[in-house]
CSV table of C-alpha atoms and ligand atoms in Angstrom, one decimal:
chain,number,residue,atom,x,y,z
U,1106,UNK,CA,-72.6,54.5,25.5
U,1107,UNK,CA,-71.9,58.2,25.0
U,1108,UNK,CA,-73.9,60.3,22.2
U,1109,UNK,CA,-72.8,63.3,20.6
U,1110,UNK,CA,-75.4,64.7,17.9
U,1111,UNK,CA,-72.7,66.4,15.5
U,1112,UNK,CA,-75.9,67.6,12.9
U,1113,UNK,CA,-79.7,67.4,13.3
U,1114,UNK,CA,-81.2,69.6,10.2
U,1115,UNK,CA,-83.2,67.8,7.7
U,1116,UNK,CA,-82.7,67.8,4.9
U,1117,UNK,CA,-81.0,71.0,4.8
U,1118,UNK,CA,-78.9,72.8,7.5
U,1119,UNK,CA,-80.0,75.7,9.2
U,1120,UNK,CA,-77.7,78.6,9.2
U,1121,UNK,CA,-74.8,77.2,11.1
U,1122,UNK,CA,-76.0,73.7,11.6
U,1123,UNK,CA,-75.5,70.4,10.1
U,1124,UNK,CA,-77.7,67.7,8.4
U,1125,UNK,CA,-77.8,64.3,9.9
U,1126,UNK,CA,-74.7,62.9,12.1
U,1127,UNK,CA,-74.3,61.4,15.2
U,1128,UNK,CA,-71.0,59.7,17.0
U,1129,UNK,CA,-71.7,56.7,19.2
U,1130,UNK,CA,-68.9,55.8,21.8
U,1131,UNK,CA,-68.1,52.7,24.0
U,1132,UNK,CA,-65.4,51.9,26.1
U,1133,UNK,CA,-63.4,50.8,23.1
U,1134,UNK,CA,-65.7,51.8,20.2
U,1135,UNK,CA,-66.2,54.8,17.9
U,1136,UNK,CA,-69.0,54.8,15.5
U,1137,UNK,CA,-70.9,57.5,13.0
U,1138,UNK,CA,-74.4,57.1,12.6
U,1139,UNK,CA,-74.9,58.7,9.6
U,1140,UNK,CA,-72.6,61.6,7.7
U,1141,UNK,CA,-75.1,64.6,6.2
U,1142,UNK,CA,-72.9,67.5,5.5
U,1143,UNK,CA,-70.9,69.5,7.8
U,1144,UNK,CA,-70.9,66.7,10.5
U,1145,UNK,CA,-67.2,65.5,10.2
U,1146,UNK,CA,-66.0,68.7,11.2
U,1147,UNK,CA,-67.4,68.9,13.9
U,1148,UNK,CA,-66.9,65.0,15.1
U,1149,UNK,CA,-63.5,66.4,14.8
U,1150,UNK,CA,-64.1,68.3,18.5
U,1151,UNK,CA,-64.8,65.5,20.2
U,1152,UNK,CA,-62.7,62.4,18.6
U,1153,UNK,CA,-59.8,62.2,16.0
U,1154,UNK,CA,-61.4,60.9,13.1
U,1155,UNK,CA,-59.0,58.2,12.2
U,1156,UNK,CA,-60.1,55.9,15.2
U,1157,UNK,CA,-63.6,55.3,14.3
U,1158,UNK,CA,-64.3,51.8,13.3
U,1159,UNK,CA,-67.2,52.5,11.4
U,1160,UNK,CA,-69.8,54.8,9.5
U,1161,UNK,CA,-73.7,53.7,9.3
U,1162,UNK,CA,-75.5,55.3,6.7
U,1163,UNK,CA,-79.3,54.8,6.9
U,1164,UNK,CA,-80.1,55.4,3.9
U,1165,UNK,CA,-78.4,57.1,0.6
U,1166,UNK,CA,-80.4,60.7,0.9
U,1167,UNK,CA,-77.8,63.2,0.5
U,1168,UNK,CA,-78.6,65.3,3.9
U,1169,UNK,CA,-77.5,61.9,5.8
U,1170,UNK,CA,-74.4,60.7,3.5
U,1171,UNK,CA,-73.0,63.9,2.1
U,1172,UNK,CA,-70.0,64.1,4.1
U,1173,UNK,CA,-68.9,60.6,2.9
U,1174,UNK,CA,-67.5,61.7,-0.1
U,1175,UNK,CA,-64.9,64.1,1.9
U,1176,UNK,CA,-64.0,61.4,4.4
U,1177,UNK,CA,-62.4,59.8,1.9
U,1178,UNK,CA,-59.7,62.0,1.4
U,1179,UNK,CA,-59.3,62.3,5.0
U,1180,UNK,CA,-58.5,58.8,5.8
U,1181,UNK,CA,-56.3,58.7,2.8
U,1182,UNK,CA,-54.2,61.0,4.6
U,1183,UNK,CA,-54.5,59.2,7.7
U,1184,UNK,CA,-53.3,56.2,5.6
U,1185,UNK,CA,-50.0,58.2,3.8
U,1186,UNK,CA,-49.3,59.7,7.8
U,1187,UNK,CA,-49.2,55.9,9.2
U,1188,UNK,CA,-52.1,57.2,11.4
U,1189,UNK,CA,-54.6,54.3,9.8
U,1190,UNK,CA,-53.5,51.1,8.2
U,1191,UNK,CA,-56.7,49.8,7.5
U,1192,UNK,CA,-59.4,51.2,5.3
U,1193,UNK,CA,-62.6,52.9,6.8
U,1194,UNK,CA,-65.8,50.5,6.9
U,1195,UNK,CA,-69.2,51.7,5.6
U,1196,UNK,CA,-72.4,50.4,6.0
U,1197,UNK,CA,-75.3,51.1,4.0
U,1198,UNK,CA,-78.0,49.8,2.0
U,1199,UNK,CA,-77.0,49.4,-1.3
U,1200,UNK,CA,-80.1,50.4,-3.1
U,1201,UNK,CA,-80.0,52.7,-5.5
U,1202,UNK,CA,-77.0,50.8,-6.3
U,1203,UNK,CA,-75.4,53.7,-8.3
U,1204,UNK,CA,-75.2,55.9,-5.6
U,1205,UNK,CA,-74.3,53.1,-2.7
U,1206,UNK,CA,-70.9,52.1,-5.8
U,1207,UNK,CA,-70.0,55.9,-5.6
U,1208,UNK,CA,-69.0,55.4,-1.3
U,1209,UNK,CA,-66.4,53.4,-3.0
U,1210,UNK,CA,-62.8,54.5,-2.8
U,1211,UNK,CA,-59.9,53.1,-3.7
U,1212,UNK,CA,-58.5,50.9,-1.0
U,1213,UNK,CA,-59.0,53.6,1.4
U,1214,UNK,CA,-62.9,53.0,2.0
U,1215,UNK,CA,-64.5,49.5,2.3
U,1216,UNK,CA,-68.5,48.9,1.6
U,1217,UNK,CA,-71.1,46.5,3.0
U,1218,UNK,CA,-74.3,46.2,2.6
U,1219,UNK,CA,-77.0,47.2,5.1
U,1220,UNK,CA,-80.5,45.4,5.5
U,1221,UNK,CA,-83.2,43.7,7.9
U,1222,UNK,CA,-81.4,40.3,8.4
U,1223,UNK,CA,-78.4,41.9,9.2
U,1224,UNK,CA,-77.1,41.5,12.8
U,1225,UNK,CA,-73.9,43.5,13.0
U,1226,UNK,CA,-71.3,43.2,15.8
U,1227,UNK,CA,-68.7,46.4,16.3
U,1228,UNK,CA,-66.5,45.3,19.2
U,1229,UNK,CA,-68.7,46.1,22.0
U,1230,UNK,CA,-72.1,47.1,20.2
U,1231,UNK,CA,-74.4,45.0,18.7
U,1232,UNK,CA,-76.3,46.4,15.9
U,1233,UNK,CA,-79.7,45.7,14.1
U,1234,UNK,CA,-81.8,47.3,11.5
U,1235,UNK,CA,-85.4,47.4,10.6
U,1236,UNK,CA,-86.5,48.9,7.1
U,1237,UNK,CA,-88.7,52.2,7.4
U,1238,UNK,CA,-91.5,54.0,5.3
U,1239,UNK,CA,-89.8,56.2,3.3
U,1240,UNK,CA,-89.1,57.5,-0.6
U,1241,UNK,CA,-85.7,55.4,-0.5
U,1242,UNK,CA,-84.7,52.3,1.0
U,1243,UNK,CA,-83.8,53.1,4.6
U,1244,UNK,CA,-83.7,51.4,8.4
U,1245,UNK,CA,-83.9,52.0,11.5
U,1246,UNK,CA,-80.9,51.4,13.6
U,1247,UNK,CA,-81.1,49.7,16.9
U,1248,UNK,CA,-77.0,49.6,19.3
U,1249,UNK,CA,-76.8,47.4,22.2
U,1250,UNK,CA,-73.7,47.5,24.1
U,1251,UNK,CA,-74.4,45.7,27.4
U,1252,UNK,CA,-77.8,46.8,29.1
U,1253,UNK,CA,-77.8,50.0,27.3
U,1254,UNK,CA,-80.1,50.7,24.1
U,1255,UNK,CA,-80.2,53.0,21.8
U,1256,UNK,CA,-82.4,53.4,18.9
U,1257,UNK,CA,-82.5,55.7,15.7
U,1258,UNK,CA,-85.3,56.3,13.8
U,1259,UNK,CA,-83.4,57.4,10.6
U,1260,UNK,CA,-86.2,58.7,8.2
U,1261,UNK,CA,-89.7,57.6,8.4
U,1262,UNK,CA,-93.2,58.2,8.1
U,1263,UNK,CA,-95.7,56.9,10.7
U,1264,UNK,CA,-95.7,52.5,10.7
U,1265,UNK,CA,-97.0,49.7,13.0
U,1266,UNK,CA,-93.7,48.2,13.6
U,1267,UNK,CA,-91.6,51.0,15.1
U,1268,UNK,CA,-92.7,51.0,18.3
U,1269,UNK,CA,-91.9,47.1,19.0
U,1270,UNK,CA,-88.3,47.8,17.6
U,1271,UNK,CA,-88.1,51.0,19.8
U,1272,UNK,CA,-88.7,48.8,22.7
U,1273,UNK,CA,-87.2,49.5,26.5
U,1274,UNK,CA,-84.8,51.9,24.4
U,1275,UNK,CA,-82.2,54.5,27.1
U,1276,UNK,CA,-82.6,57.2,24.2
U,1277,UNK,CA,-84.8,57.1,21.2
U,1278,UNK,CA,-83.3,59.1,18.8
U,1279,UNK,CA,-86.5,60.1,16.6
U,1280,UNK,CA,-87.1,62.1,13.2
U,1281,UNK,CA,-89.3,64.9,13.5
U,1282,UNK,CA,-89.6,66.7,10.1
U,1283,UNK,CA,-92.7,68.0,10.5
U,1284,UNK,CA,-95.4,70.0,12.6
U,1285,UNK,CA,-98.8,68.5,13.4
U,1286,UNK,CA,-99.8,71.7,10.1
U,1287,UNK,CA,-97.4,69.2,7.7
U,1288,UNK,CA,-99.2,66.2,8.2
U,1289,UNK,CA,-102.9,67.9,7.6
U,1290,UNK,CA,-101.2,69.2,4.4
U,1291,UNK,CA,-101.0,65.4,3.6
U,1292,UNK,CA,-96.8,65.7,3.4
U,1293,UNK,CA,-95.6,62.1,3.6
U,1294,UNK,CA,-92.5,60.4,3.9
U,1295,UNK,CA,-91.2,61.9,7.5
U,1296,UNK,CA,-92.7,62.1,11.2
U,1297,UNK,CA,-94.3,65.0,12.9
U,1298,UNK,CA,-92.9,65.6,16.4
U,1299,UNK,CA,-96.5,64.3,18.2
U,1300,UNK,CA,-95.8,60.5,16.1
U,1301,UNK,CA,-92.2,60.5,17.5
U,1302,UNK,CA,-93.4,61.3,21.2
U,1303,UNK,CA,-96.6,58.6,20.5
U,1304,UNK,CA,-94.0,56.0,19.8
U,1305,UNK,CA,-91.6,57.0,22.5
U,1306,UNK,CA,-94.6,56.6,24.5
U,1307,UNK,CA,-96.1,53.5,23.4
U,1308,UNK,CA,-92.3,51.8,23.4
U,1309,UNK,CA,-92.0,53.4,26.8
U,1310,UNK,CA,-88.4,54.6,26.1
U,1311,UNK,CA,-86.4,56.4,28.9
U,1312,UNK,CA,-85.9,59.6,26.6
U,1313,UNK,CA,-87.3,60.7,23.1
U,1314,UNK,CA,-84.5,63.2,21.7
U,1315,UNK,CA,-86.2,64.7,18.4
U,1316,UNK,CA,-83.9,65.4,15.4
U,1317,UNK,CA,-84.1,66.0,11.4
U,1318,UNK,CA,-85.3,69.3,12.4
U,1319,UNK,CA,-86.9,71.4,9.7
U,1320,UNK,CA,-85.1,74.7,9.2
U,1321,UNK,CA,-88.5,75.9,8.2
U,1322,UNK,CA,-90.3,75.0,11.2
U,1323,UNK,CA,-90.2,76.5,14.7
U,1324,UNK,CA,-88.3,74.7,17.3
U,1325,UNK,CA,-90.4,76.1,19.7
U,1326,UNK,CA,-93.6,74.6,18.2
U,1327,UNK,CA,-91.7,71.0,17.4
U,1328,UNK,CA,-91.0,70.6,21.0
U,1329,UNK,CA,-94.1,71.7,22.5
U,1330,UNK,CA,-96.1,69.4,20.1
U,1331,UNK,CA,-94.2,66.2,20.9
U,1332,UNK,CA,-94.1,67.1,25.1
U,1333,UNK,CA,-97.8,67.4,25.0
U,1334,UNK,CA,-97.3,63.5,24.2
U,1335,UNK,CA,-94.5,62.2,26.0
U,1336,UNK,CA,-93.0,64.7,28.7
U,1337,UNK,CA,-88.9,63.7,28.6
U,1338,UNK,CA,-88.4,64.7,25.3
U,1339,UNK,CA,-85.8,67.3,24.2
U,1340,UNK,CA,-84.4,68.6,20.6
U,1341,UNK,CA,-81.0,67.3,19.0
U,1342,UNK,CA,-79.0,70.4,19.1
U,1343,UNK,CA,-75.0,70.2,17.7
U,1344,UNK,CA,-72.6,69.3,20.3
U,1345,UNK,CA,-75.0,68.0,22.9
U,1346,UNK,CA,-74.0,64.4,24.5
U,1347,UNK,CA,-76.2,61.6,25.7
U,1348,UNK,CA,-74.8,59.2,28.1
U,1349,UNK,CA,-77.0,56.2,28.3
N,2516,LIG,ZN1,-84.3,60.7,3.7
């Protein structure tokens, strides 16, 4: 399975980055995992867009699903070209439910709900979801494809549960908001870099790659928080590719 982080700002872009966006190949498969703003363009460098067979949205934040509602047009296109015949899949949890009807478009984009009893098969990956703790309804997102795991964290504040879902995971693809200085503020909602490495370490994952990166926060002081705790960690920077 190949990786390519195509945004990693939360829950606004740096200058010159992109919120929340990831493409996940296979042999035979193209997914997005998740579609903040500005990541289409640049999934464009690396794929051509009307092959993907589908997009994951963890939740219905805008920094993770803004790009959606410019896809649309783009396969729509694909689809008057000859280029597509059938309409892109979405998954996502449909809660709120206004905002989950709005992904709706035409015949050009079709819907599905996403939530914990959903076990989700995409040619060669197998995918399945565990709710987080967070300020909407959101999951985490596990993809086998053979031996090969991945998971992502989507949004999330600190819970019991991750780690067992995290299990044995190639790549852990982990939230980290906020500094260790966040949390003593008592901000809620999201992970500081140390929780993503503790987990990492206690679901003794291969690699922790930190994303959701706060433009307001230090990179520097991210990273050096979450190696204390679990040394093979490294940041989600745009165009960098995981092979796992
Ligand atoms: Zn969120």
């Amino acid at each position: 399975m190949k990786i390519t982080v195509l945004g990693s700002s939360g829950p606004y872009p740096d200058a010159g980055g992109n919120c929340s966006g990831y493409l996940l190949e296979g042999s035979e498969t193209k997914v997005m995992l998740d579609c903040g703003n500005g990541t289409f363009s640049v999934l464009q460098n690396y794929t051509d867009f009307f092959e993907l067979d589908a997009v994951i949205l963890s939740h219905l934040h805008m920094d993770h699903i803004a790009d959606c509602f410019v896809v649309r047009y783009a396969f729509e296109t694909a689809q008057v070209l000859g280029k597509r015949k059938d309409p892109l899949k979405i998954y996502a949890p449909a809660k709120p439910f206004e905002l989950y009807n709005m992904l709706k478009y035409k015949d050009v984009v079709e819907l599905f709900p996403i939530d914990h009893r959903l076990q989700l098969s995409i040619k060669e990956f197998e995918l399945s979801f565990l709710p987080t703790v967070h300020s909407l309804y959101c999951c985490a997102v596990k993809v086998n494809q053979g031996n090969s795991k991945m998971v992502y964290s989507a949004d999330t504040e600190y819970f019991d549960g991750l780690a067992d879902f995290v299990r044995g995971a190639n790549l852990f693809l982990c939230e980290a908001n906020y500094t260790s200085e966040d949390l003593s503020l008592g901000r809620k909602n999201h992970l500081a870099s140390f929780q993503s490495a503790q987990i990492a370490k206690k679901a003794e994952v291969d690699r922790l790659l930190l994303t959701h990166l706060h433009p307001k926060n230090a990179r520097s002081v991210v990273l050096s928080e979450a190696v204390e705790e679990f040394a093979e960690t490294e940041l989600a920077e745009e165009g960098l590719i995981f092979k796992v």
